[in-house]
Coordinates of C-alpha atoms in Angstrom, one line a residue:
V1 CA -90.7 47.2 -28.6
K2 CA -89.6 49.4 -25.8
M3 CA -85.9 48.5 -26.3
G4 CA -86.2 49.3 -30.0
T5 CA -87.9 52.6 -29.3
R6 CA -85.3 53.5 -26.8
F7 CA -82.5 52.7 -29.2
Q8 CA -84.2 54.8 -31.9
S9 CA -84.5 57.7 -29.5
L10 CA -80.9 57.4 -28.5
L11 CA -79.9 57.5 -32.2
A12 CA -82.1 60.5 -32.8
F13 CA -80.6 62.3 -29.8
L14 CA -77.1 61.6 -30.8
L15 CA -77.9 62.6 -34.4
S16 CA -79.1 66.0 -33.1
C17 CA -75.7 66.5 -31.5
L18 CA -73.7 66.1 -34.7
I19 CA -72.3 69.1 -36.5
F20 CA -73.2 69.6 -40.1
I21 CA -70.5 71.2 -42.3
S22 CA -71.6 72.9 -45.5
A23 CA -68.1 73.5 -47.0
A24 CA -67.3 71.4 -50.1
S25 CA -64.0 69.8 -51.0
S26 CA -62.6 69.5 -54.5
S27 CA -59.8 67.9 -56.4
E28 CA -57.8 69.1 -59.4
Q29 CA -55.3 67.2 -61.5
K30 CA -52.8 69.5 -63.1
G31 CA -50.8 69.0 -66.3
D32 CA -47.6 69.2 -64.2
G33 CA -48.1 65.8 -62.7
T34 CA -49.5 66.9 -59.4
L35 CA -52.9 66.2 -57.8
R36 CA -54.5 68.8 -55.6
I37 CA -57.1 67.8 -53.1
G38 CA -59.3 70.4 -51.4
L39 CA -59.8 69.9 -47.7
K40 CA -62.8 70.6 -45.6
K41 CA -62.4 72.5 -42.4
R42 CA -63.9 71.1 -39.1
K43 CA -65.2 74.0 -37.1
L44 CA -64.5 74.0 -33.3
D45 CA -67.5 74.1 -31.1
R46 CA -68.8 73.1 -27.7
A47 CA -70.1 69.7 -28.8
N48 CA -66.8 68.3 -30.1
R49 CA -64.9 70.0 -27.2
L50 CA -67.2 68.2 -24.8
A51 CA -66.7 64.9 -26.6
S52 CA -63.0 65.4 -26.6
Q53 CA -63.0 66.0 -22.9
L54 CA -65.0 62.8 -22.4
F55 CA -62.6 60.9 -24.5
L56 CA -59.6 62.1 -22.6
K57 CA -61.2 61.4 -19.3
N58 CA -61.9 57.8 -20.3
R59 CA -58.9 56.9 -22.4
G60 CA -58.1 54.2 -19.9
S61 CA -54.8 52.4 -20.1
W62 CA -53.3 54.5 -22.8
S63 CA -49.7 55.7 -22.0
P64 CA -47.1 57.6 -23.9
K65 CA -45.3 54.3 -24.7
D66 CA -48.3 53.3 -26.9
Y67 CA -47.2 56.0 -29.3
F68 CA -44.2 54.0 -30.3
R69 CA -45.2 50.3 -30.0
L70 CA -45.6 50.1 -33.7
N71 CA -41.9 50.0 -34.0
D72 CA -41.8 46.8 -32.0
A73 CA -42.0 43.4 -33.8
N74 CA -45.3 41.7 -34.3
S75 CA -47.2 44.7 -32.8
D76 CA -50.5 46.1 -34.3
I77 CA -50.8 49.1 -32.0
V78 CA -51.3 52.6 -33.3
P79 CA -51.6 55.8 -31.2
L80 CA -55.1 57.3 -31.0
K81 CA -54.5 60.9 -31.5
N82 CA -57.1 63.6 -30.7
Y83 CA -59.0 63.0 -34.0
L84 CA -62.1 64.6 -32.6
D85 CA -60.5 68.0 -32.8
A86 CA -58.9 67.3 -36.2
Q87 CA -60.2 70.1 -38.4
Y88 CA -59.1 69.2 -41.9
Y89 CA -60.4 66.2 -43.9
G90 CA -61.1 65.4 -47.6
E91 CA -63.0 63.0 -49.8
I92 CA -62.0 59.7 -51.3
T93 CA -63.9 56.9 -53.1
I94 CA -63.5 53.1 -52.9
G95 CA -64.9 50.5 -55.4
T96 CA -66.7 50.4 -58.7
P97 CA -69.0 52.3 -58.9
P98 CA -67.3 54.6 -56.5
Q99 CA -68.5 54.7 -52.8
K100 CA -67.7 58.1 -51.3
F101 CA -66.0 58.6 -47.9
T102 CA -64.6 61.5 -45.9
A103 CA -61.1 60.8 -44.5
I104 CA -58.5 62.4 -42.4
F105 CA -55.2 62.6 -44.3
D106 CA -53.0 61.6 -41.4
T107 CA -49.2 61.7 -41.5
G108 CA -49.2 60.0 -38.0
S109 CA -50.4 56.6 -39.2
S110 CA -50.1 54.4 -42.3
N111 CA -53.2 52.4 -42.9
L112 CA -56.4 53.2 -44.8
W113 CA -59.6 52.2 -43.0
V114 CA -63.3 52.9 -43.4
P115 CA -66.4 51.5 -41.7
S116 CA -67.7 48.2 -43.1
S117 CA -71.3 47.3 -44.0
N118 CA -70.7 44.4 -41.6
C119 CA -70.3 46.8 -38.7
Y120 CA -73.5 46.0 -36.7
F121 CA -72.8 46.6 -33.1
S122 CA -71.0 50.0 -33.0
I123 CA -73.3 53.0 -32.9
A124 CA -70.6 55.1 -34.7
C125 CA -71.0 53.0 -37.8
Y126 CA -74.7 54.1 -38.1
F127 CA -73.7 57.7 -38.5
H128 CA -71.0 57.3 -41.2
S129 CA -70.7 55.9 -44.7
K130 CA -70.0 52.2 -44.8
Y131 CA -68.2 50.2 -47.5
K132 CA -70.4 47.6 -49.2
A133 CA -68.2 45.0 -50.8
R134 CA -71.1 43.3 -52.6
D135 CA -71.8 46.5 -54.5
S136 CA -68.3 46.8 -56.0
S137 CA -67.3 44.9 -59.2
T138 CA -63.6 45.5 -58.4
Y139 CA -63.7 44.2 -54.8
K140 CA -61.3 41.3 -54.0
R141 CA -61.7 39.2 -50.9
N142 CA -58.7 39.3 -48.6
G143 CA -60.0 38.4 -45.1
K144 CA -56.8 38.9 -43.2
P145 CA -57.8 40.0 -39.7
A146 CA -56.9 43.5 -38.6
S147 CA -57.0 45.1 -35.1
I148 CA -55.8 48.6 -34.3
R149 CA -55.8 49.0 -30.5
Y150 CA -56.5 52.2 -28.7
G151 CA -56.6 53.1 -25.0
T152 CA -60.4 53.1 -25.0
G153 CA -61.0 50.1 -27.2
A154 CA -60.1 48.9 -30.6
I155 CA -61.0 49.3 -34.2
S156 CA -61.1 45.8 -35.5
G157 CA -62.1 44.2 -38.8
Y158 CA -60.4 42.6 -41.7
F159 CA -58.4 43.6 -44.8
S160 CA -60.0 43.9 -48.3
N161 CA -58.8 45.0 -51.7
D162 CA -60.4 47.4 -54.1
D163 CA -59.8 50.4 -56.3
V164 CA -59.3 53.6 -54.3
K165 CA -59.7 57.0 -55.9
V166 CA -58.0 60.0 -54.4
G167 CA -58.9 63.1 -56.4
G168 CA -58.3 62.1 -60.0
L169 CA -55.9 59.2 -59.2
V170 CA -57.0 55.6 -59.1
I171 CA -54.9 53.2 -57.0
K172 CA -56.0 49.8 -58.2
D173 CA -56.2 46.8 -55.9
Q174 CA -55.4 48.8 -52.8
E175 CA -55.4 46.9 -49.5
F176 CA -57.4 48.6 -46.8
I177 CA -59.2 47.8 -43.6
E178 CA -63.0 47.3 -43.3
A179 CA -63.7 48.3 -39.7
T180 CA -66.4 46.1 -38.1
S181 CA -66.0 47.5 -34.7
E182 CA -65.2 51.1 -33.6
P183 CA -64.8 52.7 -30.2
G184 CA -67.6 54.8 -28.7
I185 CA -67.8 58.6 -28.6
T186 CA -64.4 59.2 -30.2
F187 CA -65.7 58.3 -33.7
L188 CA -69.4 58.7 -33.0
L189 CA -69.2 62.5 -33.2
A190 CA -66.4 62.6 -35.8
K191 CA -67.3 64.2 -39.0
F192 CA -65.0 62.0 -41.0
D193 CA -65.7 58.4 -41.9
G194 CA -62.2 56.9 -41.8
I195 CA -58.5 57.6 -41.9
L196 CA -56.0 57.6 -44.8
G197 CA -52.5 57.2 -43.3
L198 CA -49.6 58.9 -44.9
G199 CA -46.8 57.7 -42.6
F200 CA -44.1 55.2 -43.5
K201 CA -44.7 51.5 -44.1
E202 CA -42.7 50.7 -41.0
I203 CA -45.8 51.5 -38.8
A204 CA -48.5 50.0 -41.1
V205 CA -50.7 47.4 -39.3
G206 CA -50.5 44.0 -41.0
N207 CA -47.5 45.1 -43.1
S208 CA -50.0 46.7 -45.5
T209 CA -48.6 48.8 -48.3
P210 CA -49.9 52.4 -47.7
V211 CA -51.9 54.3 -50.4
W212 CA -49.1 56.8 -50.8
Y213 CA -46.5 54.1 -51.5
N214 CA -48.7 52.7 -54.3
M215 CA -49.1 56.2 -55.8
V216 CA -45.3 56.5 -56.1
E217 CA -44.5 52.9 -57.1
K218 CA -47.2 52.9 -59.8
G219 CA -46.0 56.2 -61.2
L220 CA -49.2 58.1 -60.5
V221 CA -47.4 61.2 -59.2
K222 CA -44.6 63.2 -60.8
E223 CA -42.4 63.5 -57.8
P224 CA -42.4 61.5 -54.6
I225 CA -43.5 64.3 -52.3
F226 CA -46.8 65.6 -51.0
S227 CA -47.5 68.9 -49.2
F228 CA -50.1 70.4 -46.9
W229 CA -51.7 73.9 -46.8
L230 CA -54.2 74.4 -44.0
N231 CA -56.3 77.4 -44.6
R232 CA -56.5 79.8 -41.6
N233 CA -58.6 82.4 -43.4
P234 CA -61.8 82.6 -41.3
E235 CA -63.8 84.0 -44.2
D236 CA -62.9 81.3 -46.7
P237 CA -65.0 78.1 -46.7
E238 CA -62.0 76.2 -48.3
G239 CA -60.4 74.3 -45.5
G240 CA -57.0 73.8 -47.2
Q241 CA -55.2 71.6 -49.7
I242 CA -53.0 68.6 -50.0
V243 CA -50.9 68.3 -53.1
F244 CA -49.7 64.8 -54.1
G245 CA -46.6 65.0 -56.4
G246 CA -45.5 68.5 -55.7
V247 CA -46.3 71.9 -54.0
D248 CA -48.5 74.8 -54.9
P249 CA -46.3 77.9 -54.8
K250 CA -49.2 80.3 -54.2
H251 CA -49.7 78.8 -50.7
F252 CA -46.3 79.7 -49.2
K253 CA -43.6 82.4 -49.4
G254 CA -39.9 82.2 -49.3
E255 CA -37.9 79.0 -49.2
H256 CA -38.7 75.8 -47.2
T257 CA -36.4 74.9 -44.4
Y258 CA -35.8 71.2 -44.7
V259 CA -34.7 68.7 -42.0
P260 CA -33.9 65.0 -42.5
V261 CA -36.2 62.3 -41.2
T262 CA -34.4 60.7 -38.4
R263 CA -36.6 57.7 -37.7
K264 CA -38.9 56.2 -40.3
G265 CA -42.4 55.4 -39.2
Y266 CA -43.7 58.8 -38.3
W267 CA -42.3 61.9 -40.1
Q268 CA -39.8 62.4 -37.2
F269 CA -37.0 64.9 -37.2
D270 CA -34.7 66.7 -34.8
M271 CA -35.4 70.2 -33.6
G272 CA -33.5 72.7 -31.4
D273 CA -34.5 74.7 -28.4
L274 CA -37.8 76.3 -27.7
N275 CA -38.1 80.0 -26.7
I276 CA -40.8 81.7 -24.7
A277 CA -41.0 85.4 -25.2
G278 CA -37.5 85.3 -26.7
K279 CA -36.0 83.5 -23.7
P280 CA -34.6 80.0 -24.2
T281 CA -36.0 77.2 -22.1
G282 CA -32.8 75.2 -22.4
Y283 CA -34.7 71.9 -22.4
C284 CA -34.0 71.1 -26.1
A285 CA -30.6 72.9 -26.2
N286 CA -29.0 69.6 -27.0
G287 CA -31.8 68.6 -29.4
C288 CA -35.3 67.0 -29.2
S289 CA -37.2 64.9 -31.6
A290 CA -40.4 66.1 -33.2
I291 CA -43.1 64.7 -35.5
A292 CA -45.1 66.6 -38.1
D293 CA -48.6 65.2 -37.6
S294 CA -51.6 66.3 -39.7
G295 CA -53.9 64.0 -37.7
T296 CA -54.2 66.2 -34.7
S297 CA -54.9 69.9 -34.3
L298 CA -53.0 70.2 -31.0
L299 CA -49.3 70.6 -30.2
T300 CA -47.9 68.2 -27.7
G301 CA -44.6 68.3 -25.8
P302 CA -42.8 67.3 -22.6
S303 CA -44.4 68.3 -19.3
T304 CA -41.4 70.3 -18.2
V305 CA -41.7 72.8 -21.1
I306 CA -45.5 72.8 -21.2
T307 CA -45.4 73.8 -17.6
M308 CA -43.2 76.8 -18.4
I309 CA -45.5 77.7 -21.2
N310 CA -48.5 77.4 -18.9
H311 CA -46.9 79.7 -16.4
A312 CA -46.1 82.3 -19.1
I313 CA -49.7 82.3 -20.5
G314 CA -51.4 81.9 -17.1
A315 CA -52.9 78.5 -17.9
V316 CA -54.5 76.6 -15.1
G317 CA -52.7 73.4 -14.2
I318 CA -52.5 70.8 -11.4
A319 CA -51.0 71.9 -8.1
S320 CA -48.3 69.2 -7.6
Q321 CA -47.5 68.4 -4.0
E322 CA -44.6 66.3 -5.0
C323 CA -43.2 69.2 -6.9
K324 CA -43.6 71.6 -3.9
T325 CA -42.0 69.0 -1.6
V326 CA -38.9 68.8 -3.9
I327 CA -38.6 72.5 -4.1
G328 CA -39.1 73.0 -0.4
Q329 CA -36.7 70.3 0.8
Y330 CA -34.1 70.1 -1.9
G331 CA -34.4 73.4 -3.9
Q332 CA -31.4 75.2 -2.4
T333 CA -29.2 72.1 -2.7
M334 CA -30.2 71.7 -6.3
L335 CA -29.5 75.3 -7.0
D336 CA -26.1 75.1 -5.3
S337 CA -25.2 72.1 -7.5
L338 CA -26.2 73.9 -10.7
V339 CA -24.3 77.1 -9.7
S340 CA -21.2 74.9 -9.2
Q341 CA -21.8 73.7 -12.8
V342 CA -23.0 70.1 -12.0
D343 CA -24.6 68.5 -15.1
P344 CA -28.3 69.2 -14.7
R345 CA -29.0 65.6 -15.7
K346 CA -27.1 64.4 -12.6
V347 CA -28.5 66.8 -10.0
C348 CA -31.4 64.6 -9.0
S349 CA -29.3 61.5 -8.7
Q350 CA -26.8 63.4 -6.4
I351 CA -29.5 64.2 -3.9
G352 CA -30.9 60.7 -4.0
L353 CA -34.3 61.3 -5.8
C354 CA -33.3 59.6 -9.0
G355 CA -30.8 57.2 -10.4
F356 CA -28.6 58.0 -13.4
D357 CA -27.9 55.5 -16.2
G358 CA -25.2 57.5 -17.9
T359 CA -27.4 59.6 -20.1
H360 CA -30.5 60.5 -18.1
S361 CA -32.2 60.2 -14.7
V362 CA -34.2 57.1 -13.8
S363 CA -36.6 56.5 -10.9
M364 CA -35.1 54.3 -8.2
G365 CA -38.2 53.5 -6.1
I366 CA -36.6 55.1 -3.0
K367 CA -37.9 53.8 0.3
S368 CA -39.1 56.2 3.0
V369 CA -40.6 55.8 6.4
V370 CA -43.9 57.4 7.2
E371 CA -45.0 58.4 10.7
D372 CA -46.7 55.1 11.4
G373 CA -43.4 53.3 10.7
V374 CA -44.7 51.5 7.6
S375 CA -42.2 51.5 4.8
S376 CA -43.4 52.7 1.4
L377 CA -42.0 53.5 -2.0
L378 CA -41.8 57.1 -3.0
N379 CA -43.7 57.8 -6.1
E380 CA -41.7 58.2 -9.3
A381 CA -43.4 61.6 -9.4
M382 CA -40.7 62.8 -7.0
C383 CA -38.0 62.0 -9.5
S384 CA -40.0 63.5 -12.3
A385 CA -40.6 66.7 -10.3
C386 CA -36.9 66.9 -9.5
E387 CA -36.0 66.6 -13.2
M388 CA -38.4 69.3 -14.1
A389 CA -37.3 71.7 -11.4
S390 CA -33.7 71.2 -12.5
V391 CA -34.5 72.3 -16.0
W392 CA -36.5 75.3 -14.7
M393 CA -33.6 76.4 -12.4
Q394 CA -31.0 76.0 -15.1
S395 CA -33.1 78.1 -17.5
E396 CA -33.3 80.9 -15.0
L397 CA -29.6 80.7 -14.2
S398 CA -28.8 81.1 -17.8
Q399 CA -30.7 84.4 -17.7
N400 CA -28.7 85.6 -14.6
Q401 CA -31.7 85.6 -12.3
T402 CA -31.1 85.9 -8.5
Q403 CA -31.2 82.7 -6.4
E404 CA -34.3 84.0 -4.6
R405 CA -36.1 84.6 -7.9
I406 CA -35.1 81.2 -9.2
L407 CA -36.5 79.3 -6.2
A408 CA -39.7 81.4 -6.3
Y409 CA -40.1 80.8 -10.0
A410 CA -39.7 77.0 -9.6
A411 CA -42.3 77.1 -6.8
E412 CA -44.7 79.0 -9.0
L413 CA -44.4 76.5 -11.7
C414 CA -45.5 73.7 -9.4
D415 CA -49.0 75.1 -9.7
H416 CA -49.0 75.0 -13.5
I417 CA -48.0 71.4 -14.2
P418 CA -50.4 70.3 -17.0
N419 CA -52.9 67.4 -16.7
P420 CA -51.4 64.8 -19.1
N421 CA -53.1 64.7 -22.5
Q422 CA -55.6 67.5 -21.6
Q423 CA -55.8 71.1 -22.6
S424 CA -55.4 73.8 -19.9
A425 CA -57.8 76.7 -19.4
V426 CA -56.5 80.3 -19.8
D427 CA -57.9 83.8 -19.2
C428 CA -59.5 85.1 -22.4
E429 CA -58.8 88.7 -21.4
R430 CA -55.0 88.0 -21.4
V431 CA -54.8 86.5 -24.9
S432 CA -53.5 89.6 -26.6
S433 CA -50.6 89.9 -24.1
M434 CA -49.5 86.3 -24.2
P435 CA -46.0 85.6 -25.4
I436 CA -44.6 84.4 -28.7
V437 CA -43.5 80.7 -28.5
T438 CA -40.7 79.9 -30.9
F439 CA -39.5 76.6 -32.2
T440 CA -36.0 76.1 -33.7
I441 CA -36.0 73.8 -36.7
G442 CA -33.1 73.5 -39.0
G443 CA -31.4 76.3 -37.1
K444 CA -34.2 78.7 -38.0
P445 CA -36.9 80.2 -35.8
F446 CA -40.6 79.3 -36.3
D447 CA -42.9 81.6 -34.2
L448 CA -46.4 80.7 -32.9
S449 CA -48.6 83.6 -31.8
P450 CA -51.7 83.5 -29.5
Q451 CA -53.4 86.3 -31.5
D452 CA -57.1 85.7 -32.1
V453 CA -58.6 85.4 -35.5
R454 CA -62.3 85.8 -35.6
L455 CA -64.1 83.0 -37.4
L456 CA -67.6 82.7 -38.8
I457 CA -70.5 82.5 -36.5
L458 CA -71.5 78.9 -36.2
K459 CA -75.1 77.8 -35.7
M460 CA -75.9 74.3 -34.5
F461 CA -78.8 72.3 -33.2
V462 CA -78.3 70.8 -29.7
R463 CA -81.3 69.1 -28.2
A464 CA -83.6 70.9 -30.6
L465 CA -82.4 74.4 -29.4
L466 CA -80.8 76.7 -31.9
I467 CA -77.7 78.1 -30.3
T468 CA -75.4 80.7 -31.8
F469 CA -71.7 80.7 -30.9
N470 CA -69.0 83.2 -31.8
L471 CA -66.1 81.0 -32.7
F472 CA -62.5 82.1 -32.5
L473 CA -59.2 80.4 -33.3
G474 CA -55.8 81.7 -32.3
Q475 CA -52.5 80.4 -33.4
Y476 CA -52.2 78.5 -30.1
I477 CA -55.3 79.5 -28.2
F478 CA -58.8 78.2 -28.8
K479 CA -61.6 80.5 -27.8
I480 CA -65.3 79.6 -27.9
G481 CA -68.1 82.0 -27.1
D482 CA -68.0 85.7 -26.3
G483 CA -68.3 88.0 -23.2
V484 CA -68.8 86.3 -19.9
Q485 CA -69.6 83.0 -21.7
A486 CA -66.2 82.9 -23.4
Q487 CA -64.0 79.9 -22.7
C488 CA -60.3 79.7 -23.8
T489 CA -57.9 76.8 -23.7
S490 CA -54.3 76.4 -24.6
G491 CA -53.5 74.3 -27.7
F492 CA -50.4 72.9 -25.9
T493 CA -50.8 69.6 -24.2
A494 CA -48.3 67.5 -22.3
M495 CA -47.1 64.0 -23.0
D496 CA -43.8 62.6 -21.8
I497 CA -42.0 60.1 -24.0
P498 CA -39.0 58.7 -22.1
P499 CA -35.5 58.4 -23.7
P500 CA -34.2 57.1 -26.0
R501 CA -37.2 57.9 -28.1
G502 CA -38.0 61.1 -26.3
P503 CA -38.2 63.9 -25.4
L504 CA -40.7 64.4 -28.2
W505 CA -42.8 67.1 -29.7
I506 CA -45.9 66.4 -31.8
L507 CA -46.5 69.3 -34.1
G508 CA -50.2 69.2 -35.2
D509 CA -52.4 71.6 -37.2
I510 CA -51.6 74.4 -34.7
F511 CA -48.1 74.4 -36.2
M512 CA -48.9 73.2 -39.7
G513 CA -51.5 75.9 -40.1
P514 CA -49.1 78.9 -40.1
Y515 CA -46.4 76.8 -41.8
H516 CA -46.8 75.2 -45.2
T517 CA -45.4 71.7 -44.8
V518 CA -43.7 69.5 -47.4
F519 CA -43.3 65.7 -46.9
D520 CA -40.4 64.7 -49.2
Y521 CA -40.6 60.9 -49.4
G522 CA -37.9 60.7 -52.1
K523 CA -35.3 62.5 -50.0
T524 CA -36.8 61.5 -46.6
R525 CA -37.1 65.0 -45.3
V526 CA -39.7 67.4 -44.0
G527 CA -39.8 71.1 -45.0
F528 CA -41.6 74.2 -43.5
A529 CA -42.2 77.6 -45.0
K530 CA -44.5 80.5 -44.1
A531 CA -48.0 79.8 -45.4
T532 CA -49.9 82.4 -47.4

């Protein structure tokens, strides 16, 4: 009895921490062959920020390599993105009669999954809608096991087939996953029930045919394209819109800039250099890869450039002793090499901190002798720090800075290296003076601004206390609260994907909000235009 009471109390407490959203979603099928799905907007508040921090702290064995293991044969691993901060989701139904679910429309994955009525031992399942196969007359047993692994656990279950309705379109006999096990807090506090993947089939778990593929192959849409508009208007309860089969011209202005998909799986494309306050970083001067990802609200990039952004906006980072050691012992030598026009990729190998495989630096596991005479391996962080410092110095050299200033700048950046996969705190008083960050895509500039936009006041119950928050959302700065209670964090996070798949940028809702995004499946390209 005591155990049952405690369990009920736990559920009651967790329920009190959930955020209730009143905005409604809608769908509209037009005579032009397009389907328009209204999206709900997930408000940012202290509860989901705390849960996000707990998730990041406990994400365990996850590494950047996990983001690409789906491209390997016989692998069922999908990246767990920061879904807890995903702000936009819509409604779908499964079965006959229809069973309603909320789902993230995620261009960073390719499977459809929802909680199963056979999910008994995951608390998250008790707070979300569950699919009941026995209640659907169109259900078809499949039974193929499915497991999508994450750093903090795994969503596992089995495949089933049933009719899936997205807006006014019915996709008959769609294969999807009934999740019988879900990880802890990540999905416990999520507003959405499941995920509808819109990536390519190449990354679909179990070689399942994605919902979008069936829409196209069964002739349910006029054109093989879909587009996202994420509403940034703080006074409008409508979260946004996804259009299957076309675009809505009232949600963008001008022409879209299109770039070809370079690697099927994710919607991956090439981008040019990134500028901070109009000054090139040089890191992507020879090109970087990027992914347009509707499943995360953040914007993720290489630590080298995120550190430069952190410095420019005053974000708190991790003071790196390895970085300071590299600058102190090898800084002048590195600078002399760069001045003599040595390839920046070879500088660290010349001074013995890294190897060089012909295209990029690699850690060599260099031996050193400590004071007690015990031989030890230098951490690969020394090689990484050297690589970052080389890019920083080259960037400053290109701007004709003095050698003294270049070395001082590199030393300053050592205090702004981001904590991997976590957001960095910034001073709320400085937001209005923070720089424009510009991405180059298809040879054209795409600016991101920190400027605050005031959102609606959010009221929520936490532990039976009614708390009122003033909520703000900038283009790349999140601000919660007001006055002395205000907290601001950068929307930029660091993740290092090694070559040949990286360096890589993941452009989430922070980027897709200001820029209307078209995913052109027919011509395998992605397009961006200024959203309206």
